[in-house]
Each structure stands twice: as C-alpha cells, then as structure tokens.
JSON list of N, CA and C in Angstrom, two decimals:
[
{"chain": "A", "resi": 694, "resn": "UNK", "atom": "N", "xyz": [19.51, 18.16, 2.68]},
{"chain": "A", "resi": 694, "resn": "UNK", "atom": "CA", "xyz": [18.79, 17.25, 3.54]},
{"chain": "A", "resi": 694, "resn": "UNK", "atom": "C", "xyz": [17.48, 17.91, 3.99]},
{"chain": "A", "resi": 695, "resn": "UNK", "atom": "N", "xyz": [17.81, 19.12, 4.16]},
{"chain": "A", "resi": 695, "resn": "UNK", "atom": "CA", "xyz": [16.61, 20.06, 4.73]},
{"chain": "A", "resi": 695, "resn": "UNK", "atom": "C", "xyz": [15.24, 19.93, 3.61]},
{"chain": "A", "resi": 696, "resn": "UNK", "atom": "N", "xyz": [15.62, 20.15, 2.55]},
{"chain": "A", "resi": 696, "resn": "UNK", "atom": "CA", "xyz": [14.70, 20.55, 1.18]},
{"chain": "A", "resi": 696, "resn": "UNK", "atom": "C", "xyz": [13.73, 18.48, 1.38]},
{"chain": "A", "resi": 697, "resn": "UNK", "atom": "N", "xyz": [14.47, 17.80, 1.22]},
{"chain": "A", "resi": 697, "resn": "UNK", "atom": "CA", "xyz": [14.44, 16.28, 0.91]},
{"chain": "A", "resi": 697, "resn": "UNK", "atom": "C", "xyz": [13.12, 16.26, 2.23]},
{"chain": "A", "resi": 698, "resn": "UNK", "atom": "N", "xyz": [13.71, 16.47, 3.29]},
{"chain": "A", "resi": 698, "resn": "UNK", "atom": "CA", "xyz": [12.82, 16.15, 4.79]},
{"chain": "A", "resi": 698, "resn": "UNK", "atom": "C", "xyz": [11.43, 17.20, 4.58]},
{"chain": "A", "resi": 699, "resn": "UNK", "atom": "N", "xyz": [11.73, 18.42, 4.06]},
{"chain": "A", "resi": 699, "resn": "UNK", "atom": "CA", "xyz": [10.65, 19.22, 4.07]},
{"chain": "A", "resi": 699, "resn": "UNK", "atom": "C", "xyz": [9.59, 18.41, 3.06]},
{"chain": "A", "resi": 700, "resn": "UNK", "atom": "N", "xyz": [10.12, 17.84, 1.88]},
{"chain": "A", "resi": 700, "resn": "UNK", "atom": "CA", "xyz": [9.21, 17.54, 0.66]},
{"chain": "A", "resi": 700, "resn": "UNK", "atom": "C", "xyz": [8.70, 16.28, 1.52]},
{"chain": "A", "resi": 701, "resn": "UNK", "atom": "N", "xyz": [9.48, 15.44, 2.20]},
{"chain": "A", "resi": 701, "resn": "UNK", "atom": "CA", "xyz": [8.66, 14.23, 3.04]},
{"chain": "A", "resi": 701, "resn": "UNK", "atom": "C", "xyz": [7.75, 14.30, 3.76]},
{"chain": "A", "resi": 702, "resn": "UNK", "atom": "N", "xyz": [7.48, 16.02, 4.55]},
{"chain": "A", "resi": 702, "resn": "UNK", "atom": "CA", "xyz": [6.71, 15.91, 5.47]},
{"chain": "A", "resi": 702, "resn": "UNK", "atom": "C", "xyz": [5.48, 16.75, 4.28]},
{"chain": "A", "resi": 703, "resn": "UNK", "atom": "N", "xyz": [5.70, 17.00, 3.34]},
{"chain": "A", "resi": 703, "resn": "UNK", "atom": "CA", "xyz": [4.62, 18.04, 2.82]},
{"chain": "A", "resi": 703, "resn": "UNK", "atom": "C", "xyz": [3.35, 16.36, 1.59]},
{"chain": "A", "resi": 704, "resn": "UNK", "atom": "N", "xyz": [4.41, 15.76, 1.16]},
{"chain": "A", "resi": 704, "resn": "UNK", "atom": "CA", "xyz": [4.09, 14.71, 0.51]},
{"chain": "A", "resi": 704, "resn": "UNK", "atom": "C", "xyz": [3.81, 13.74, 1.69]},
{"chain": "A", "resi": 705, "resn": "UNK", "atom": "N", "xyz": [3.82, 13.67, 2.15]},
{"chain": "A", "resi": 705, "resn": "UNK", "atom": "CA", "xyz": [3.58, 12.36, 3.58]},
{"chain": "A", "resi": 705, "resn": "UNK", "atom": "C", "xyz": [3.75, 11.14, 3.57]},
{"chain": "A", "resi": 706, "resn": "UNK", "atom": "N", "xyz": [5.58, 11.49, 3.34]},
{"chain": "A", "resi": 706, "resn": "UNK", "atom": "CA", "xyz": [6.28, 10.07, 2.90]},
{"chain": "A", "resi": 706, "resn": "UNK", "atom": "C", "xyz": [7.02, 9.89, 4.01]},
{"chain": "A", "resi": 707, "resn": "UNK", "atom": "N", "xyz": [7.75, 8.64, 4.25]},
{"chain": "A", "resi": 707, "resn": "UNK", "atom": "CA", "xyz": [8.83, 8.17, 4.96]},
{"chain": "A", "resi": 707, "resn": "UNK", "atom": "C", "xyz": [10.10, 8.83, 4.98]},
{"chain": "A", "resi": 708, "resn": "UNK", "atom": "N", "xyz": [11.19, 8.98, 5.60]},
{"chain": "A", "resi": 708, "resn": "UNK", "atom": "CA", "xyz": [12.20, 9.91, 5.39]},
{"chain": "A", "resi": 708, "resn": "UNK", "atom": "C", "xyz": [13.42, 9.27, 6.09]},
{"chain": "A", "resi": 709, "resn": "UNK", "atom": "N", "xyz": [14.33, 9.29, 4.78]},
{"chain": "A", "resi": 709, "resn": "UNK", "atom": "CA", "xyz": [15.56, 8.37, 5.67]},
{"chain": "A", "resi": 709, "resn": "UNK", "atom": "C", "xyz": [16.90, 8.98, 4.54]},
{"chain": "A", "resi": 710, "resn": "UNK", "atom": "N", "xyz": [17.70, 9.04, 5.36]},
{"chain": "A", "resi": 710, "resn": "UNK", "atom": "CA", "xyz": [19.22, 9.17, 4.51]},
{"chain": "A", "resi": 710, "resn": "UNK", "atom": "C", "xyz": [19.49, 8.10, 4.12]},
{"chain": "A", "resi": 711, "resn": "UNK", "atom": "N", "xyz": [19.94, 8.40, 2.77]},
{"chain": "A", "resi": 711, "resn": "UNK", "atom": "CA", "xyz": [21.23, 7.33, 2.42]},
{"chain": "A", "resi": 711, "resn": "UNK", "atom": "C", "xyz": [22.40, 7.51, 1.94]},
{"chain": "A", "resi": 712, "resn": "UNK", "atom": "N", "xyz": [23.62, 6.59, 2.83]},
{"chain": "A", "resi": 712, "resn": "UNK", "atom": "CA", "xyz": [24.94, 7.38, 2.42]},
{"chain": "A", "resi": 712, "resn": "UNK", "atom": "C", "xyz": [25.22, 7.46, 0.66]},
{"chain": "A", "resi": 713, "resn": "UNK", "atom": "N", "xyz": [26.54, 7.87, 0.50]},
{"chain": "A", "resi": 713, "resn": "UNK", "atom": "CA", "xyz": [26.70, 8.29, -0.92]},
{"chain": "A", "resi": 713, "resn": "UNK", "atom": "C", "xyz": [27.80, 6.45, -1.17]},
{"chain": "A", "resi": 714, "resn": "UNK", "atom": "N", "xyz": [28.43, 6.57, -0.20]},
{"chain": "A", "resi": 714, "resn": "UNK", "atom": "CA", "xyz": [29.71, 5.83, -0.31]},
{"chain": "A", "resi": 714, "resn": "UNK", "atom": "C", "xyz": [28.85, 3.81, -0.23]},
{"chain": "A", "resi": 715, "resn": "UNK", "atom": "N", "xyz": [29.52, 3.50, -1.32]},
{"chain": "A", "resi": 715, "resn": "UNK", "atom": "CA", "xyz": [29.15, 2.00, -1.20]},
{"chain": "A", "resi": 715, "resn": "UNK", "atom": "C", "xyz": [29.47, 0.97, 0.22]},
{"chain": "A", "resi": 716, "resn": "UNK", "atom": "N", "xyz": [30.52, 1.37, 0.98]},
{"chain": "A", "resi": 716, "resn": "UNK", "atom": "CA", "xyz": [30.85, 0.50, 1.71]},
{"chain": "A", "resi": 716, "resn": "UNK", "atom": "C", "xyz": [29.62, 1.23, 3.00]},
{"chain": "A", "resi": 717, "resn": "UNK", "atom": "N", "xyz": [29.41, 2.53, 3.05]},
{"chain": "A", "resi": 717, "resn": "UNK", "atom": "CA", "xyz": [28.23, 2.83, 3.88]},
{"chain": "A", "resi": 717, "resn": "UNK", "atom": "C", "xyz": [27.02, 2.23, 3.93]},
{"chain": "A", "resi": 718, "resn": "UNK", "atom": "N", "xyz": [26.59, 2.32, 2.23]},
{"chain": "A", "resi": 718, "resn": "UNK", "atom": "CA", "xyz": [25.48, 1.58, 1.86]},
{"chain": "A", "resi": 718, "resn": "UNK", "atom": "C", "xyz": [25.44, 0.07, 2.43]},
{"chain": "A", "resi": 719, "resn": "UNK", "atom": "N", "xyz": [26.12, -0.54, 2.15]},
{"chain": "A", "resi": 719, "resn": "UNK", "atom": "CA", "xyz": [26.48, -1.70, 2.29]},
{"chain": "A", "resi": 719, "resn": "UNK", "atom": "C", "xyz": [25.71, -2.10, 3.75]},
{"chain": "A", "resi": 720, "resn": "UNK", "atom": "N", "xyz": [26.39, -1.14, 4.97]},
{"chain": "A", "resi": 720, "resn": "UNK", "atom": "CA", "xyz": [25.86, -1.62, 6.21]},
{"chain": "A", "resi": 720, "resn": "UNK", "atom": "C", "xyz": [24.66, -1.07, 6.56]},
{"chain": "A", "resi": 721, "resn": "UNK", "atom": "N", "xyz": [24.04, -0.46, 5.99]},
{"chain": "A", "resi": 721, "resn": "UNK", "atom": "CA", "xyz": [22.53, 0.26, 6.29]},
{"chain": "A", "resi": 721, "resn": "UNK", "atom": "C", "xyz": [21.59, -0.69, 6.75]},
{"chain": "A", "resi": 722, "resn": "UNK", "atom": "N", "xyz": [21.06, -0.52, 7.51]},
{"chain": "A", "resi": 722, "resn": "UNK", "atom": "CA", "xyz": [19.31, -1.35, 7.87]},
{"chain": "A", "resi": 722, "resn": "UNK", "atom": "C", "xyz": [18.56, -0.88, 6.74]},
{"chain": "A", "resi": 723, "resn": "UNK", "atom": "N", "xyz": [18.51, -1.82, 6.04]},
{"chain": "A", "resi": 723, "resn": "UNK", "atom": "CA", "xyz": [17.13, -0.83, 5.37]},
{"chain": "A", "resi": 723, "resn": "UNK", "atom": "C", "xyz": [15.88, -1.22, 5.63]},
{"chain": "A", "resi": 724, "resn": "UNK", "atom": "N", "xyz": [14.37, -0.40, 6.52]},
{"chain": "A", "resi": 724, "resn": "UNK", "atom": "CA", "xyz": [13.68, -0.83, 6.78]},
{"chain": "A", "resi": 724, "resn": "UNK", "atom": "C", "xyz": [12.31, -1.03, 5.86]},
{"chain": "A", "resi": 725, "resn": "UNK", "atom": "N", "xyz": [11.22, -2.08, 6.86]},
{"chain": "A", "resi": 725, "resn": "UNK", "atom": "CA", "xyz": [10.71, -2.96, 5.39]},
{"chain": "A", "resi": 725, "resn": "UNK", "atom": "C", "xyz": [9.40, -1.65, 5.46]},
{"chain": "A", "resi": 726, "resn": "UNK", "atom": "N", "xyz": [9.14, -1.96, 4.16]},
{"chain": "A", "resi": 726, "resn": "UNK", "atom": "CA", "xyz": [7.72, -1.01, 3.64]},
{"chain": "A", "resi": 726, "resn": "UNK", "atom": "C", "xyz": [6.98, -1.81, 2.99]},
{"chain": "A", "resi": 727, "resn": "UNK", "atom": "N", "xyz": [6.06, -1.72, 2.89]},
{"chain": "A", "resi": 727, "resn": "UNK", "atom": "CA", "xyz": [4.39, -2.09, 1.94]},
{"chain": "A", "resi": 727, "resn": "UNK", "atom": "C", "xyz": [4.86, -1.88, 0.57]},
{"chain": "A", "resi": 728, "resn": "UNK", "atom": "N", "xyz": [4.36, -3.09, -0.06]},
{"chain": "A", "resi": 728, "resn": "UNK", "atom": "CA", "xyz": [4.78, -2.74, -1.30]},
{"chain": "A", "resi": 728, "resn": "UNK", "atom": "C", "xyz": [4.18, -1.59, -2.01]},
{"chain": "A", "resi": 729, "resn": "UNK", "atom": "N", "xyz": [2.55, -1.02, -1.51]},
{"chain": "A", "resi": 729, "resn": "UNK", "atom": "CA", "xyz": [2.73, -0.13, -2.15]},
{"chain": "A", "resi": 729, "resn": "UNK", "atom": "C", "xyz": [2.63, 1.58, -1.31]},
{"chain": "A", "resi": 730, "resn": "UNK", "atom": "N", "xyz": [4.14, 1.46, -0.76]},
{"chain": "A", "resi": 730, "resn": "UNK", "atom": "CA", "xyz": [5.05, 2.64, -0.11]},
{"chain": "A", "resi": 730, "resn": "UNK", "atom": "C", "xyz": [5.02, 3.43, -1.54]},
{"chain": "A", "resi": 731, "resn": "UNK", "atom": "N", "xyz": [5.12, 4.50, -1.80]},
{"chain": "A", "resi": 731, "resn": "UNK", "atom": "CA", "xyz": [5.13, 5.62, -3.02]},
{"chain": "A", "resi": 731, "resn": "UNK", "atom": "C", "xyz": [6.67, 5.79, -2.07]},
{"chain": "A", "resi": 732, "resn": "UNK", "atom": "N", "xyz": [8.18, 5.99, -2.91]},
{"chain": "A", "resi": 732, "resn": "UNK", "atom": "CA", "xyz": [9.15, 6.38, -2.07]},
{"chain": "A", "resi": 732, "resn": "UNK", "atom": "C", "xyz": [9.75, 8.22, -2.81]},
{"chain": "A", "resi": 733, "resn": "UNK", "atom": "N", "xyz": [10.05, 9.02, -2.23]},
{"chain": "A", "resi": 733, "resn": "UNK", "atom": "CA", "xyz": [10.57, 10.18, -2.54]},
{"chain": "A", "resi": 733, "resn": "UNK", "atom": "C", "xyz": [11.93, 10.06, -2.66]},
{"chain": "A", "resi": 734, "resn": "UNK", "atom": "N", "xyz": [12.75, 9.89, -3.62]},
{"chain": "A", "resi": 734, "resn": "UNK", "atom": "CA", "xyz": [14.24, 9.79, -3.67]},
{"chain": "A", "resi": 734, "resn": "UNK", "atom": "C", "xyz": [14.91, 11.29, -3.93]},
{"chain": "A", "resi": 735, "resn": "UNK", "atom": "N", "xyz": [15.77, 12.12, -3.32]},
{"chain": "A", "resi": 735, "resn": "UNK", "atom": "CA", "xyz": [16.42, 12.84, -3.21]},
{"chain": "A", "resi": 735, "resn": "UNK", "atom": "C", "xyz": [17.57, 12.87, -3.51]},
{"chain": "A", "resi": 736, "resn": "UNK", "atom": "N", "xyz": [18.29, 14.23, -4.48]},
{"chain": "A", "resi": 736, "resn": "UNK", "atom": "CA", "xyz": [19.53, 13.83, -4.74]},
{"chain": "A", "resi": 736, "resn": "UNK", "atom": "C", "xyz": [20.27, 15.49, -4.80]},
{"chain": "A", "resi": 737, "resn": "UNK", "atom": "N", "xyz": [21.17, 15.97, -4.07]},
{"chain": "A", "resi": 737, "resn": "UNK", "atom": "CA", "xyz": [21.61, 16.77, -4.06]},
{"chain": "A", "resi": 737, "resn": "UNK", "atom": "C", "xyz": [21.94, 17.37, -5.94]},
{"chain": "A", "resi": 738, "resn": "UNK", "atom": "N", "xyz": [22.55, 17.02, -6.23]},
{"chain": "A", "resi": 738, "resn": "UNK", "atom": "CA", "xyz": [23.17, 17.15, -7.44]},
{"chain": "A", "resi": 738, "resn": "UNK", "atom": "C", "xyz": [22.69, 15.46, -8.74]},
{"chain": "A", "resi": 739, "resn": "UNK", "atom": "N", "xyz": [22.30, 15.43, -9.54]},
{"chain": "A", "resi": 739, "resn": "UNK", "atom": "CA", "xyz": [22.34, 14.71, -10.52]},
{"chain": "A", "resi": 739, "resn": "UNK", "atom": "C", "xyz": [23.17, 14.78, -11.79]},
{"chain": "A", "resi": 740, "resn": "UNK", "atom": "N", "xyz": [23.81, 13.57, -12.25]},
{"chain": "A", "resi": 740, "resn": "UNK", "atom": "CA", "xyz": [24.93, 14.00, -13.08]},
{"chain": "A", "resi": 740, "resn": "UNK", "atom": "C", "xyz": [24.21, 13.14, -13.92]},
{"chain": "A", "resi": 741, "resn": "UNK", "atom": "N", "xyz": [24.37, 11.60, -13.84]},
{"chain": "A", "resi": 741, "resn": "UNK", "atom": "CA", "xyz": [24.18, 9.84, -14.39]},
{"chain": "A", "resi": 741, "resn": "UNK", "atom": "C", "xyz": [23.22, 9.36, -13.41]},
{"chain": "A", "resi": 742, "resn": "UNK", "atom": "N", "xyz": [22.72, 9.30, -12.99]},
{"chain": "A", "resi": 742, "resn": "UNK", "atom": "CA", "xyz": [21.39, 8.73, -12.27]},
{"chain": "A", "resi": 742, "resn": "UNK", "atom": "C", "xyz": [21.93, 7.32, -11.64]},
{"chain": "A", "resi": 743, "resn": "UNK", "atom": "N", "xyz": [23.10, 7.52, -11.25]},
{"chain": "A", "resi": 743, "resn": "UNK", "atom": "CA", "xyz": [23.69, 6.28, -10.66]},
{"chain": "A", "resi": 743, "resn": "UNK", "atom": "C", "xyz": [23.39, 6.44, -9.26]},
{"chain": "A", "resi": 744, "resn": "UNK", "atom": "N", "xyz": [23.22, 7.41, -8.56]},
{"chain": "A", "resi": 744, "resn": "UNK", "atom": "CA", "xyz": [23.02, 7.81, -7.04]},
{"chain": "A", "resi": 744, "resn": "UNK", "atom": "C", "xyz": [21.44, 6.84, -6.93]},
{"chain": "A", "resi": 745, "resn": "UNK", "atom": "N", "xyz": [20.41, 7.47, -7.75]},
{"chain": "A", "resi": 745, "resn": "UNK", "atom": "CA", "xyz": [19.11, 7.09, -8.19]},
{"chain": "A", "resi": 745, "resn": "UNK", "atom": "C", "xyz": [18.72, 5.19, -8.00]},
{"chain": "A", "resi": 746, "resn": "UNK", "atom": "N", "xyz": [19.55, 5.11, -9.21]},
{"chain": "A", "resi": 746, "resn": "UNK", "atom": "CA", "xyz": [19.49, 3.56, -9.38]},
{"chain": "A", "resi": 746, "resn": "UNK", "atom": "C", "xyz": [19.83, 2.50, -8.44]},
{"chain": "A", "resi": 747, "resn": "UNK", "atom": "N", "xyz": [21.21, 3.30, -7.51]},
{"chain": "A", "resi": 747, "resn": "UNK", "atom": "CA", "xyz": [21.77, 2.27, -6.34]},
{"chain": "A", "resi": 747, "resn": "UNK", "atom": "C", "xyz": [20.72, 2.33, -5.55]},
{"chain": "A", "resi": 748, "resn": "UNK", "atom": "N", "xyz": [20.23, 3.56, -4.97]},
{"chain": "A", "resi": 748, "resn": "UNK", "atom": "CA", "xyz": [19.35, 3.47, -4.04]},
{"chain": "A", "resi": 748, "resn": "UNK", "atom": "C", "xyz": [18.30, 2.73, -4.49]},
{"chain": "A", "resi": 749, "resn": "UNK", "atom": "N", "xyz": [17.51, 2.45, -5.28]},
{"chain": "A", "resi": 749, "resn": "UNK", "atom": "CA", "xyz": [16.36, 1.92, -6.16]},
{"chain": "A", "resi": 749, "resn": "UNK", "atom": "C", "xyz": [16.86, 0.42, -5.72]},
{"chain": "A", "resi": 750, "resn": "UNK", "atom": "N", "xyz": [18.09, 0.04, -6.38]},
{"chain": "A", "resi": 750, "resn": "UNK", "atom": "CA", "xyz": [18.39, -1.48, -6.40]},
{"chain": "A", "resi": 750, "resn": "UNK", "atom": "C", "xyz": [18.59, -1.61, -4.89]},
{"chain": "A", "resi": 751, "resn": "UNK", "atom": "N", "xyz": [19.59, -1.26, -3.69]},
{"chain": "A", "resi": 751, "resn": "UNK", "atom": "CA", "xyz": [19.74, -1.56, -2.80]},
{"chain": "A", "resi": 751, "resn": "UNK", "atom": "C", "xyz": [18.23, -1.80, -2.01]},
{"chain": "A", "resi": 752, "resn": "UNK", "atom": "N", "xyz": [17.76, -1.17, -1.81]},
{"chain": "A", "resi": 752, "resn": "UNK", "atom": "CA", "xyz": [16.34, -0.50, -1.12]},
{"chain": "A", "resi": 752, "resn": "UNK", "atom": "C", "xyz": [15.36, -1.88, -1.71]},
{"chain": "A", "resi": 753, "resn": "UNK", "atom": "N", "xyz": [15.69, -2.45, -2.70]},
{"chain": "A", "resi": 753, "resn": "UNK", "atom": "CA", "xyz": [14.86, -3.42, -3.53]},
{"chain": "A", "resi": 753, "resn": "UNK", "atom": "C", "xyz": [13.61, -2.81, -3.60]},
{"chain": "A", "resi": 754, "resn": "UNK", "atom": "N", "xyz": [13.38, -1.88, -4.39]},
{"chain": "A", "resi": 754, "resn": "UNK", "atom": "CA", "xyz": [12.07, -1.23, -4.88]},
{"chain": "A", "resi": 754, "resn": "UNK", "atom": "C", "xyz": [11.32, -2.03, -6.04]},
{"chain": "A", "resi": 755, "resn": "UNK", "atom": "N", "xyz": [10.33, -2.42, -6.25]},
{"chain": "A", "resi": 755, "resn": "UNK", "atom": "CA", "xyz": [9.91, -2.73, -7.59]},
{"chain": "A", "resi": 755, "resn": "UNK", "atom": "C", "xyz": [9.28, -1.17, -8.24]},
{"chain": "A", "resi": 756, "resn": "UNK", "atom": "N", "xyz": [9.79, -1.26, -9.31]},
{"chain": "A", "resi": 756, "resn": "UNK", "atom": "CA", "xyz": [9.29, 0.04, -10.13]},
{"chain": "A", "resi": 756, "resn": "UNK", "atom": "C", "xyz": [8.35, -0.05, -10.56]},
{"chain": "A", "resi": 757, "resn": "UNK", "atom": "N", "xyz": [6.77, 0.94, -10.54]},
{"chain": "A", "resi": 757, "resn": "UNK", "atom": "CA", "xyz": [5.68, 0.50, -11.05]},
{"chain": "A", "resi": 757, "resn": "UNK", "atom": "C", "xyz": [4.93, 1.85, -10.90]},
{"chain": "A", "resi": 758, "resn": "UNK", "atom": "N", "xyz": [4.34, 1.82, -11.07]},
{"chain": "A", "resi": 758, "resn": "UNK", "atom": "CA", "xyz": [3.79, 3.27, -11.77]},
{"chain": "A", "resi": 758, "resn": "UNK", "atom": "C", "xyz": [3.51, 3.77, -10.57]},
{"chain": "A", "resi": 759, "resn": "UNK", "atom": "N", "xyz": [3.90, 5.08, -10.15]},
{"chain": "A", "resi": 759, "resn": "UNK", "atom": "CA", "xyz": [3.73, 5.91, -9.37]},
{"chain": "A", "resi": 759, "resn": "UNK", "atom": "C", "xyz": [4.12, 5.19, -7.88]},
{"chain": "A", "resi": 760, "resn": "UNK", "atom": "N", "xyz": [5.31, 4.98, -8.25]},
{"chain": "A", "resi": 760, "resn": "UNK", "atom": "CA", "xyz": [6.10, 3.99, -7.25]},
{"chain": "A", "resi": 760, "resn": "UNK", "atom": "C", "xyz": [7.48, 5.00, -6.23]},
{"chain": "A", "resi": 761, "resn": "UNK", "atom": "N", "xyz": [8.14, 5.61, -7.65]},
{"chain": "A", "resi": 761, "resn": "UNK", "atom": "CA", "xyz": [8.93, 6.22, -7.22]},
{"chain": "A", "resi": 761, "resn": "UNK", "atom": "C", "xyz": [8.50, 7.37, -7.73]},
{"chain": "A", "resi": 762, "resn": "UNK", "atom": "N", "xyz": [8.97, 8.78, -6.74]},
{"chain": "A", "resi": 762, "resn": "UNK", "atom": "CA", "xyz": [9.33, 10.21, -7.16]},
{"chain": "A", "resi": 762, "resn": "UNK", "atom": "C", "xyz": [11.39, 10.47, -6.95]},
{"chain": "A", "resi": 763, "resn": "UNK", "atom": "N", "xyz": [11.28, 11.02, -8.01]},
{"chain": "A", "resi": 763, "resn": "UNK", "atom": "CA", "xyz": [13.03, 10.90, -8.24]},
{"chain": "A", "resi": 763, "resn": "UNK", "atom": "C", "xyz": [12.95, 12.97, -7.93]},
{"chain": "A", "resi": 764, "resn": "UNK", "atom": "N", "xyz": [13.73, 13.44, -7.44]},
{"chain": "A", "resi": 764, "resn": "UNK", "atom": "CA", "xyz": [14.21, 15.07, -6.98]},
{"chain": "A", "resi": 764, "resn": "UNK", "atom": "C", "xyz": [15.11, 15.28, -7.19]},
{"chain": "A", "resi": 765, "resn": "UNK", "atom": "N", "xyz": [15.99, 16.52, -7.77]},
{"chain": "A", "resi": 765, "resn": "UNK", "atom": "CA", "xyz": [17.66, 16.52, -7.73]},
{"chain": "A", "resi": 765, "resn": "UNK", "atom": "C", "xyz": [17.55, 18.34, -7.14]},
{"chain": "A", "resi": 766, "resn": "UNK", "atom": "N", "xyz": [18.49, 18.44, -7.06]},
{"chain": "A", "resi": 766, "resn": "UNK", "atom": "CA", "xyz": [18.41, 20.04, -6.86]},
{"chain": "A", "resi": 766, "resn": "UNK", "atom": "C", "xyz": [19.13, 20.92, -7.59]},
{"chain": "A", "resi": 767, "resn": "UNK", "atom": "N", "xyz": [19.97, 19.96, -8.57]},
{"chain": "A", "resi": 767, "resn": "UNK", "atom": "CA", "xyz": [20.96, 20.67, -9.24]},
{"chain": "A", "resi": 767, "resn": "UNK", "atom": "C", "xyz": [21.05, 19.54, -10.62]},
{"chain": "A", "resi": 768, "resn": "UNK", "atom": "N", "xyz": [20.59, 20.13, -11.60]},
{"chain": "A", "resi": 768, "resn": "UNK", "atom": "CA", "xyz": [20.78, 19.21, -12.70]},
{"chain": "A", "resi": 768, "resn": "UNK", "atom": "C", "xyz": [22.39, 19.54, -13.41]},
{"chain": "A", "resi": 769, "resn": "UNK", "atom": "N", "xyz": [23.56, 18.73, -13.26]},
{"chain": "A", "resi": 769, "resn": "UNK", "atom": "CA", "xyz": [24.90, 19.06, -13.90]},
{"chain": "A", "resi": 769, "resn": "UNK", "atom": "C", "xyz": [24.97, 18.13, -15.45]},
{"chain": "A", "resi": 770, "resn": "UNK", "atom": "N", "xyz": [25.60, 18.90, -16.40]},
{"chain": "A", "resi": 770, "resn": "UNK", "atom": "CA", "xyz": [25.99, 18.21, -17.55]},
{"chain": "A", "resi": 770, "resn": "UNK", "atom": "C", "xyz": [26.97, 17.75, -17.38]},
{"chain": "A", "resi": 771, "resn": "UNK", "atom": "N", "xyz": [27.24, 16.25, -17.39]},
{"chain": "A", "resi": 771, "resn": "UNK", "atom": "CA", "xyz": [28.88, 15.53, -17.17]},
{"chain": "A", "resi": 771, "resn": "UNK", "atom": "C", "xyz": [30.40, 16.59, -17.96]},
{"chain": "A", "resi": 772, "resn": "UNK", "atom": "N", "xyz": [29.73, 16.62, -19.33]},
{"chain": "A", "resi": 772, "resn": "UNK", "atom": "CA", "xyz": [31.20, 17.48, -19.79]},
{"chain": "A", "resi": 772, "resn": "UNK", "atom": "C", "xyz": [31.50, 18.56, -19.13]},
{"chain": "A", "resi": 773, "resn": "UNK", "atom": "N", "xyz": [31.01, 19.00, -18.67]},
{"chain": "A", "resi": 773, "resn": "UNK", "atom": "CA", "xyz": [31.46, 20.48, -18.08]},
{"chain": "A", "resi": 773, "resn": "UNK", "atom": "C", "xyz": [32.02, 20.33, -16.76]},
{"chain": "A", "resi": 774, "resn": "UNK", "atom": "N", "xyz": [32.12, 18.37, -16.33]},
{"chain": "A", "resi": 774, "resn": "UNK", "atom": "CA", "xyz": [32.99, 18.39, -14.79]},
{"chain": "A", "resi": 774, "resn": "UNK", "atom": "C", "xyz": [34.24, 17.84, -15.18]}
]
C-alpha cells in the first residue's frame, strides 16, 4: 500500500484502495473522475491480470491511450503456485 500511495503522490494521481474480495468490491463508493483522470492501478502480486481487469471494469474506466498505468510488485508464473 505504502509503494502504490508513494507512486500516487510522486505521479500526482488520485489514491484509493480497492478490496481484493468481490462481495467488498461490490459495496465500494466509487468516486466520479474526469474522463480524462490518467488512473495508477496497483497490484501487490500479478499472476492473470484478473485483479487489473475487475478494477478497470468495476471503476468503469474507458481504456484509451495513456489512460491507465498498470504496477505489480511481484510478477508470479501461475505453474509454479
């Protein structure tokens, strides 16, 4: 969380958690932005870019060039879990 908040304040983006768990997601406010907000997505670990995509779809982002920055901190290969 620390690394994610630091890159928000150095990039001079917005900064918000989002849970992992769907029924969390589910009840979130998500608040409104300009469409053209640039968003910093953070991800502890990346396996399948499913963490990525929910947040993308929930958040209702339109994807467009230099829309999103995607971060992981740990790139994992699925076979090896």
């Amino acid at each position: 969380i620390r690394i994610g908040y630091q890159l928000s304040q150095i990039m001079g983006l917005p900064f918000h958690l989002m849970p992992k768990r769907r029924i969390d997601f589910a009840q979130l406010v998500v608040p409104k932005f300009s469409p053209d907000t640039h968003l910093l997505i953070v991800d502890d670990i990346v396996t399948t870019g499913t963490t990525f995509m929910r947040a993308v779809e929930y958040l209702d982002i339109e994807e467009g060039k230099e829309t999103i920055t995607f971060a992981c901190m740990i790139r994992r290969n699925p076979r090896n879990l």
